[in-house]
Short mmCIF file of C-alpha atoms in Angstrom, two decimals:
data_model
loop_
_atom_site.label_atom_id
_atom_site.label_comp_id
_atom_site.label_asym_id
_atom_site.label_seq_id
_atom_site.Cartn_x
_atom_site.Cartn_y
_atom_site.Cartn_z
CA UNK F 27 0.00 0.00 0.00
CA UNK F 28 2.74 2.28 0.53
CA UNK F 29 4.34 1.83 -2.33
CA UNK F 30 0.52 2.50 -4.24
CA UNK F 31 0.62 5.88 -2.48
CA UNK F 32 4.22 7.08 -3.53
CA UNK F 33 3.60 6.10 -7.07
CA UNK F 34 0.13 7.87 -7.45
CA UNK F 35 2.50 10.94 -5.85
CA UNK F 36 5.19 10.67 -8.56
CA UNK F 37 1.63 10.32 -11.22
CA UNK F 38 0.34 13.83 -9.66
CA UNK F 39 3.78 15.43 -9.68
CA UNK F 40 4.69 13.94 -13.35
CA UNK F 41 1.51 15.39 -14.73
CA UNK F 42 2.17 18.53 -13.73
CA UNK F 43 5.68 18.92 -14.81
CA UNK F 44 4.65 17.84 -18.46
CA UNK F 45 1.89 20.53 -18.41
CA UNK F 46 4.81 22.64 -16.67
CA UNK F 47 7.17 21.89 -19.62
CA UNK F 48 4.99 23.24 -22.41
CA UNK F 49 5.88 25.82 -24.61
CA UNK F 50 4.54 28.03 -26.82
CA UNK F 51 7.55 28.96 -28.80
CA UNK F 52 9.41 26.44 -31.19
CA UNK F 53 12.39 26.19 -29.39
CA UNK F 54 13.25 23.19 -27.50
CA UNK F 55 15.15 25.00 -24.38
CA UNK F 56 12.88 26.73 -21.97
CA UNK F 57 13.90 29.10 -18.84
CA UNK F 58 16.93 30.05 -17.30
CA UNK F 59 19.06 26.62 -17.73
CA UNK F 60 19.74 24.66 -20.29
CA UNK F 61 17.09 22.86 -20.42
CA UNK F 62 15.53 20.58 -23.79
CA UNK F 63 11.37 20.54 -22.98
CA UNK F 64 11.11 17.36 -25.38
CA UNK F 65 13.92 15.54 -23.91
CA UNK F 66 12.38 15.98 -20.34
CA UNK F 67 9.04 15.23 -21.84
CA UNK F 68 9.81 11.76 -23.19
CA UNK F 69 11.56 10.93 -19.60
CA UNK F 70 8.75 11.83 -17.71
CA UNK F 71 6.64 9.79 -20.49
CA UNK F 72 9.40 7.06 -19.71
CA UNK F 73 9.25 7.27 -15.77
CA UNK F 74 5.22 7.21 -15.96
CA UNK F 75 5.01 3.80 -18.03
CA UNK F 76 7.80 2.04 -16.36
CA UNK F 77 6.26 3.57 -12.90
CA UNK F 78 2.67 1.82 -14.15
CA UNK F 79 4.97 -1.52 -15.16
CA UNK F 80 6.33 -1.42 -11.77
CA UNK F 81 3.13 -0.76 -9.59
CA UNK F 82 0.85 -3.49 -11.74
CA UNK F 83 3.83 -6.41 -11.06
CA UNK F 84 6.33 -5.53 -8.51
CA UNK F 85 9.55 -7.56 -9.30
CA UNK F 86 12.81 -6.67 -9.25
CA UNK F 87 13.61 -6.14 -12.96
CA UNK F 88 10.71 -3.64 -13.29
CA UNK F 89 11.75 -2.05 -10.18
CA UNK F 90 15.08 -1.59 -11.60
CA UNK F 91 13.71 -0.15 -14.87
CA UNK F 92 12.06 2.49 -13.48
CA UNK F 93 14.86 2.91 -11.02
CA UNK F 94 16.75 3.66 -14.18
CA UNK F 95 13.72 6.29 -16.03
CA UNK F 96 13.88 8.17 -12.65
CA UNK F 97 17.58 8.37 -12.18
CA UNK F 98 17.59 9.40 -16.20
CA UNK F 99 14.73 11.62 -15.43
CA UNK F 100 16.17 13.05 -12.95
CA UNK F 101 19.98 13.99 -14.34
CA UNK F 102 17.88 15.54 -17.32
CA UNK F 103 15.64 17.85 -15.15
CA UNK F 104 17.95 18.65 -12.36
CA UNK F 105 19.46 22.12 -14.21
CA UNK F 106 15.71 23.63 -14.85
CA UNK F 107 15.02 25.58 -12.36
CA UNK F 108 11.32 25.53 -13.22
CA UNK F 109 11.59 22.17 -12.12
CA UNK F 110 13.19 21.73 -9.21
CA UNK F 111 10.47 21.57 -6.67
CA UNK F 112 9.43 18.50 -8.69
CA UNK F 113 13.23 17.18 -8.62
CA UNK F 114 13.20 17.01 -5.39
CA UNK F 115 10.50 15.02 -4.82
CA UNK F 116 11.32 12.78 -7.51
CA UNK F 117 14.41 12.17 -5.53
CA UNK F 118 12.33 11.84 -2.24
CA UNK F 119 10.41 9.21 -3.89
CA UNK F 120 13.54 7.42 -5.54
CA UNK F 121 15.02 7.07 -2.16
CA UNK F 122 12.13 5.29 -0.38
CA UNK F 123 12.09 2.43 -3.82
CA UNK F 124 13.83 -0.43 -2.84
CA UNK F 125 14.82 -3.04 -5.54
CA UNK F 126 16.21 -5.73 -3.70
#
């Protein structure tokens, strides 16, 4: 059950970073860092199907996988600053996911 209610927290957060990453120029870097919107997009897109792999059958490989999508996720994300309220609780959430 825990593990139900950090995953439908990462779902609420990543849902509002990809509204959060839209743009309405045609320019892939947004704000202040150097940041590429569609990189970060497909990530989070990454994170949210390995997170829904990992929540409907919780073994160890799928664990792993979206161990991986968050850590990738994360590296990506971590210089825009629009974003960093969301980093950090992606990195909250990666801490309490144990794969062993």
């Amino acid at each position: 059950m825990k593990k139900a209610i950090y995953f439908l927290s990462f779902l609420l957060v990543s849902s509002f970073f990809i509204m959060s990453c839209e743009t309405d120029s045609d320019d892939e870097d947004f704000g202040s860092g150097n940041c590429n919107a569609s990189r970060i997009e497909q990530l989070s897109v990454d994170v949210s199907d390995t997170g829904v792999a990992y929540a409907g059958n919780q073994t160890t490989a799928n664990c792993i996988a979206y161990n991986n999508a968050l850590t990738a996720f994360i590296n990506e994300a971590e210089n825009c600053p629009e974003v960093q309220a969301q980093v950090n609780q992606l990195k909250e959430l990666q801490a309490l996911l144990s794969c062993n």
